Amino acid sequence: MKIGVLAVQGDIREHANMIEKIGHTPVRVKSIETLNDVAGLIIPGGESTTISKLMKKTGLWEELKRKAQEGFPIFGTCAGMIVVSKGIANYPQQETMGLIDIYVERNAYGRQVFSFEEILSFQGKDIKVTFIRAPKIVKYGENIERLIEFKDAPVLVRQDNILVASFHPEIEDDPSVHQYFIEQMVAKKQVK
Ligand code: GLN
């Protein structure tokens, strides 16, 4: 399957490598045309205000909102999580897409130390997760499925066709989270 990686800013290559590793074709998405050629989209980590600005400039912001309503699968990691959230719980405020019923606090994990790792349980298996100045989910609706939790907050959650992670699964060797997105969300959507 062709899986898109939003390629305006952030760690695009790591996601593309992970998609390839599990036997699918990564496509760098920078335009509406390429967005319409992929079965699902990953929004990488990076800097969320920059990513949002560039998405608006290219028309991808509005087009992705439209597609999300039709059930198009989207996976946002770190900054990508902020972009698709309902809103920011701390300051400064910034416009978000509102595709998933979560509110996030930017840079909540790793404010003092730049990044840290944890071993957390995902579908009965231990996986390593790395947080890099990561957003924290501080409020969420009842339709949110919590797939991984860390201390007092969920760090991998899903609402229908939208999946978001506070951490960076693309920088690990373990492809479990990408596999979940592609097999449980993108592949199932295609069958419908
Ligand atoms: N701190 C970044 C932001 O708020 C996200 C960090 C990341 O993606 N590694 O946009």
mmCIF file of C-alpha atoms and ligand atoms in Angstrom:
data_model
loop_
_atom_site.group_PDB
_atom_site.id
_atom_site.type_symbol
_atom_site.label_atom_id
_atom_site.label_comp_id
_atom_site.label_asym_id
_atom_site.label_seq_id
_atom_site.Cartn_x
_atom_site.Cartn_y
_atom_site.Cartn_z
ATOM 1 C CA MET A 1 0.000 0.000 0.000
ATOM 2 C CA LYS A 2 1.055 3.575 -0.569
ATOM 3 C CA ILE A 3 1.404 5.347 2.775
ATOM 4 C CA GLY A 4 1.913 9.112 2.780
ATOM 5 C CA VAL A 5 4.301 11.011 5.017
ATOM 6 C CA LEU A 6 3.528 14.724 5.213
ATOM 7 C CA ALA A 7 6.775 16.185 3.909
ATOM 8 C CA VAL A 8 6.698 19.859 4.785
ATOM 9 C CA GLN A 9 8.918 19.784 7.915
ATOM 10 C CA GLY A 10 10.080 17.325 10.587
ATOM 11 C CA ASP A 11 11.458 13.786 10.723
ATOM 12 C CA ILE A 12 10.092 12.615 7.402
ATOM 13 C CA ARG A 13 12.852 10.155 6.471
ATOM 14 C CA GLU A 14 12.522 8.068 9.649
ATOM 15 C CA HIS A 15 8.823 7.463 8.990
ATOM 16 C CA ALA A 16 9.486 6.650 5.331
ATOM 17 C CA ASN A 17 12.142 4.094 6.362
ATOM 18 C CA MET A 18 9.769 2.475 8.836
ATOM 19 C CA ILE A 19 6.996 2.161 6.216
ATOM 20 C CA GLU A 20 9.457 0.522 3.827
ATOM 21 C CA LYS A 21 10.728 -1.813 6.539
ATOM 22 C CA ILE A 22 7.272 -3.289 7.000
ATOM 23 C CA GLY A 23 6.759 -3.805 3.279
ATOM 24 C CA HIS A 24 4.796 -0.769 2.154
ATOM 25 C CA THR A 25 5.565 2.158 -0.124
ATOM 26 C CA PRO A 26 6.245 5.547 1.469
ATOM 27 C CA VAL A 27 5.143 8.592 -0.502
ATOM 28 C CA ARG A 28 6.255 12.084 0.499
ATOM 29 C CA VAL A 29 3.162 14.274 0.493
ATOM 30 C CA LYS A 30 3.602 17.966 -0.263
ATOM 31 C CA SER A 31 0.570 18.616 -2.446
ATOM 32 C CA ILE A 32 -3.144 17.797 -2.663
ATOM 33 C CA GLU A 33 -2.410 15.649 -5.703
ATOM 34 C CA THR A 34 -0.042 13.331 -3.834
ATOM 35 C CA LEU A 35 -2.369 13.279 -0.812
ATOM 36 C CA ASN A 36 -5.091 11.868 -3.042
ATOM 37 C CA ASP A 37 -2.756 9.085 -4.178
ATOM 38 C CA VAL A 38 -2.110 7.527 -0.740
ATOM 39 C CA ALA A 39 -4.183 5.220 1.491
ATOM 40 C CA GLY A 40 -3.287 6.954 4.765
ATOM 41 C CA LEU A 41 -1.101 9.794 6.037
ATOM 42 C CA ILE A 42 1.509 10.168 8.778
ATOM 43 C CA ILE A 43 2.137 13.658 10.157
ATOM 44 C CA PRO A 44 5.668 13.550 11.643
ATOM 45 C CA GLY A 45 7.232 15.218 14.647
ATOM 46 C CA GLY A 46 8.952 18.550 14.167
ATOM 47 C CA GLU A 47 7.645 21.979 15.003
ATOM 48 C CA SER A 48 3.873 22.146 15.031
ATOM 49 C CA THR A 49 3.403 25.835 14.186
ATOM 50 C CA THR A 50 5.722 25.496 11.162
ATOM 51 C CA ILE A 51 3.975 22.336 9.978
ATOM 52 C CA SER A 52 0.549 24.004 10.302
ATOM 53 C CA LYS A 53 1.668 27.122 8.452
ATOM 54 C CA LEU A 54 3.068 25.114 5.539
ATOM 55 C CA MET A 55 -0.029 22.900 5.389
ATOM 56 C CA LYS A 56 -2.205 25.978 5.019
ATOM 57 C CA LYS A 57 0.001 27.428 2.320
ATOM 58 C CA THR A 58 -0.210 24.258 0.222
ATOM 59 C CA GLY A 59 -3.970 23.755 0.708
ATOM 60 C CA LEU A 60 -3.302 20.472 2.540
ATOM 61 C CA TRP A 61 -4.926 21.787 5.740
ATOM 62 C CA GLU A 62 -8.428 22.088 4.252
ATOM 63 C CA GLU A 63 -8.123 19.025 2.027
ATOM 64 C CA LEU A 64 -6.996 16.808 4.914
ATOM 65 C CA LYS A 65 -9.861 18.067 7.089
ATOM 66 C CA ARG A 66 -12.279 17.098 4.346
ATOM 67 C CA LYS A 67 -10.722 13.671 3.867
ATOM 68 C CA ALA A 68 -10.613 12.973 7.621
ATOM 69 C CA GLN A 69 -14.385 13.358 7.738
ATOM 70 C CA GLU A 70 -14.656 10.651 5.071
ATOM 71 C CA GLY A 71 -12.664 8.260 7.273
ATOM 72 C CA PHE A 72 -9.197 8.739 5.749
ATOM 73 C CA PRO A 73 -6.629 7.258 8.224
ATOM 74 C CA ILE A 74 -4.193 9.725 9.799
ATOM 75 C CA PHE A 75 -1.359 9.078 12.280
ATOM 76 C CA GLY A 76 0.147 12.126 14.028
ATOM 77 C CA THR A 77 3.324 11.779 16.070
ATOM 78 C CA CYS A 78 4.477 14.436 18.527
ATOM 79 C CA ALA A 79 4.129 17.746 16.627
ATOM 80 C CA GLY A 80 1.729 15.832 14.336
ATOM 81 C CA MET A 81 -0.395 15.053 17.386
ATOM 82 C CA ILE A 82 -0.607 18.769 18.227
ATOM 83 C CA VAL A 83 -1.617 19.635 14.645
ATOM 84 C CA VAL A 84 -4.624 17.250 14.586
ATOM 85 C CA SER A 85 -5.762 17.885 18.199
ATOM 86 C CA LYS A 86 -8.800 19.942 19.280
ATOM 87 C CA GLY A 87 -6.678 22.521 20.994
ATOM 88 C CA ILE A 88 -3.757 23.572 23.175
ATOM 89 C CA ALA A 89 -4.212 23.571 26.942
ATOM 90 C CA ASN A 90 -1.260 25.894 27.679
ATOM 91 C CA TYR A 91 0.053 29.085 26.105
ATOM 92 C CA PRO A 92 0.602 30.336 23.492
ATOM 93 C CA GLN A 93 -2.553 29.284 21.697
ATOM 94 C CA GLN A 94 -2.364 28.120 18.102
ATOM 95 C CA GLU A 95 -4.905 26.936 15.562
ATOM 96 C CA THR A 96 -5.287 23.152 15.327
ATOM 97 C CA MET A 97 -7.282 20.917 12.966
ATOM 98 C CA GLY A 98 -9.678 19.478 15.565
ATOM 99 C CA LEU A 99 -9.706 15.962 14.094
ATOM 100 C CA ILE A 100 -9.444 14.089 17.421
ATOM 101 C CA ASP A 101 -11.073 14.888 20.766
ATOM 102 C CA ILE A 102 -7.926 15.634 22.794
ATOM 103 C CA TYR A 103 -6.414 18.771 24.283
ATOM 104 C CA VAL A 104 -2.631 18.860 24.607
ATOM 105 C CA GLU A 105 -0.017 20.714 26.558
ATOM 106 C CA ARG A 106 2.983 21.472 24.337
ATOM 107 C CA ASN A 107 6.492 20.538 25.520
ATOM 108 C CA ALA A 108 5.061 18.936 28.661
ATOM 109 C CA TYR A 109 7.432 15.962 28.616
ATOM 110 C CA GLY A 110 11.123 16.638 28.608
ATOM 111 C CA ARG A 111 11.071 20.311 29.464
ATOM 112 C CA GLN A 112 14.331 20.137 31.403
ATOM 113 C CA VAL A 113 15.964 17.177 29.689
ATOM 114 C CA PHE A 114 15.705 17.204 25.937
ATOM 115 C CA SER A 115 14.518 13.613 25.607
ATOM 116 C CA PHE A 116 14.014 10.395 27.581
ATOM 117 C CA GLU A 117 13.068 6.778 27.017
ATOM 118 C CA GLU A 118 10.598 4.438 28.690
ATOM 119 C CA ILE A 119 9.559 0.822 28.228
ATOM 120 C CA LEU A 120 5.769 0.684 27.996
ATOM 121 C CA SER A 121 3.262 -2.010 27.214
ATOM 122 C CA PHE A 122 1.485 -2.012 23.836
ATOM 123 C CA GLN A 123 -0.949 -4.820 23.038
ATOM 124 C CA GLY A 124 0.649 -7.203 25.493
ATOM 125 C CA LYS A 125 4.191 -6.491 24.356
ATOM 126 C CA ASP A 126 6.908 -4.232 25.819
ATOM 127 C CA ILE A 127 8.080 -1.507 23.459
ATOM 128 C CA LYS A 128 10.637 1.256 23.854
ATOM 129 C CA VAL A 129 9.264 4.767 23.471
ATOM 130 C CA THR A 130 11.205 8.042 23.254
ATOM 131 C CA PHE A 131 9.780 11.424 24.211
ATOM 132 C CA ILE A 132 11.365 14.541 22.684
ATOM 133 C CA ARG A 133 9.871 17.752 24.085
ATOM 134 C CA ALA A 134 6.631 15.906 23.682
ATOM 135 C CA PRO A 135 3.041 17.091 24.008
ATOM 136 C CA LYS A 136 0.938 15.633 26.819
ATOM 137 C CA ILE A 137 -2.744 14.749 26.472
ATOM 138 C CA VAL A 138 -4.330 16.609 29.387
ATOM 139 C CA LYS A 139 -8.014 16.251 28.468
ATOM 140 C CA TYR A 140 -9.855 13.808 26.226
ATOM 141 C CA GLY A 141 -13.382 12.781 25.279
ATOM 142 C CA GLU A 142 -15.058 9.478 26.064
ATOM 143 C CA ASN A 143 -14.675 8.176 22.507
ATOM 144 C CA ILE A 144 -10.916 8.112 22.885
ATOM 145 C CA GLU A 145 -9.364 4.631 22.936
ATOM 146 C CA ARG A 146 -6.250 4.583 25.121
ATOM 147 C CA LEU A 147 -3.679 2.227 23.599
ATOM 148 C CA ILE A 148 -0.621 3.118 25.707
ATOM 149 C CA GLU A 149 -0.514 4.951 29.036
ATOM 150 C CA PHE A 150 2.412 6.492 30.863
ATOM 151 C CA LYS A 151 1.964 7.685 34.462
ATOM 152 C CA ASP A 152 -1.127 9.911 34.578
ATOM 153 C CA ALA A 153 -1.805 10.298 30.842
ATOM 154 C CA PRO A 154 -2.403 8.258 27.699
ATOM 155 C CA VAL A 155 0.443 8.596 25.153
ATOM 156 C CA LEU A 156 -0.972 6.605 22.221
ATOM 157 C CA VAL A 157 -4.672 7.100 21.537
ATOM 158 C CA ARG A 158 -7.142 6.477 18.744
ATOM 159 C CA GLN A 159 -10.508 7.868 17.772
ATOM 160 C CA ASP A 160 -11.886 5.991 14.750
ATOM 161 C CA ASN A 161 -9.599 6.855 11.803
ATOM 162 C CA ILE A 162 -7.216 9.112 13.758
ATOM 163 C CA LEU A 163 -4.220 7.794 15.739
ATOM 164 C CA VAL A 164 -1.815 10.006 17.722
ATOM 165 C CA ALA A 165 1.362 9.418 19.750
ATOM 166 C CA SER A 166 3.157 11.748 22.162
ATOM 167 C CA PHE A 167 6.375 9.850 21.435
ATOM 168 C CA HIS A 168 8.427 8.972 18.329
ATOM 169 C CA PRO A 169 7.881 5.359 17.195
ATOM 170 C CA GLU A 170 9.725 6.064 13.923
ATOM 171 C CA ILE A 171 13.132 6.300 15.605
ATOM 172 C CA GLU A 172 13.011 2.813 17.196
ATOM 173 C CA ASP A 173 13.799 -0.567 15.634
ATOM 174 C CA ASP A 174 10.408 -1.935 16.643
ATOM 175 C CA PRO A 175 7.751 -1.292 13.965
ATOM 176 C CA SER A 176 4.741 -2.287 16.156
ATOM 177 C CA VAL A 177 3.008 1.101 16.188
ATOM 178 C CA HIS A 178 3.399 1.689 12.439
ATOM 179 C CA GLN A 179 2.205 -1.865 11.866
ATOM 180 C CA TYR A 180 -0.876 -1.158 13.986
ATOM 181 C CA PHE A 181 -1.663 1.986 11.968
ATOM 182 C CA ILE A 182 -1.204 0.313 8.597
ATOM 183 C CA GLU A 183 -2.762 -3.065 9.374
ATOM 184 C CA GLN A 184 -5.559 -2.084 11.760
ATOM 185 C CA MET A 185 -6.509 1.275 10.306
ATOM 186 C CA VAL A 186 -5.337 1.786 6.716
ATOM 187 C CA ALA A 187 -5.824 -1.807 5.464
ATOM 188 C CA LYS A 188 -9.235 -2.121 7.123
ATOM 189 C CA LYS A 189 -10.406 1.149 5.644
ATOM 190 C CA GLN A 190 -9.448 -0.044 2.141
ATOM 191 C CA VAL A 191 -11.590 -3.168 2.436
ATOM 192 C CA LYS A 192 -14.760 -1.114 3.126
HETATM 193 N N1 GLN B 1 7.721 20.711 20.788
HETATM 194 C C1 GLN B 1 7.286 20.487 19.432
HETATM 195 C C2 GLN B 1 6.036 21.311 19.127
HETATM 196 O O1 GLN B 1 5.391 21.751 20.031
HETATM 197 C C3 GLN B 1 7.000 19.020 19.198
HETATM 198 C C4 GLN B 1 8.249 18.217 19.468
HETATM 199 C C5 GLN B 1 8.474 17.081 18.531
HETATM 200 O O2 GLN B 1 7.740 16.874 17.556
HETATM 201 N N2 GLN B 1 9.523 16.351 18.782
HETATM 202 O O3 GLN B 1 5.718 21.515 17.989
#
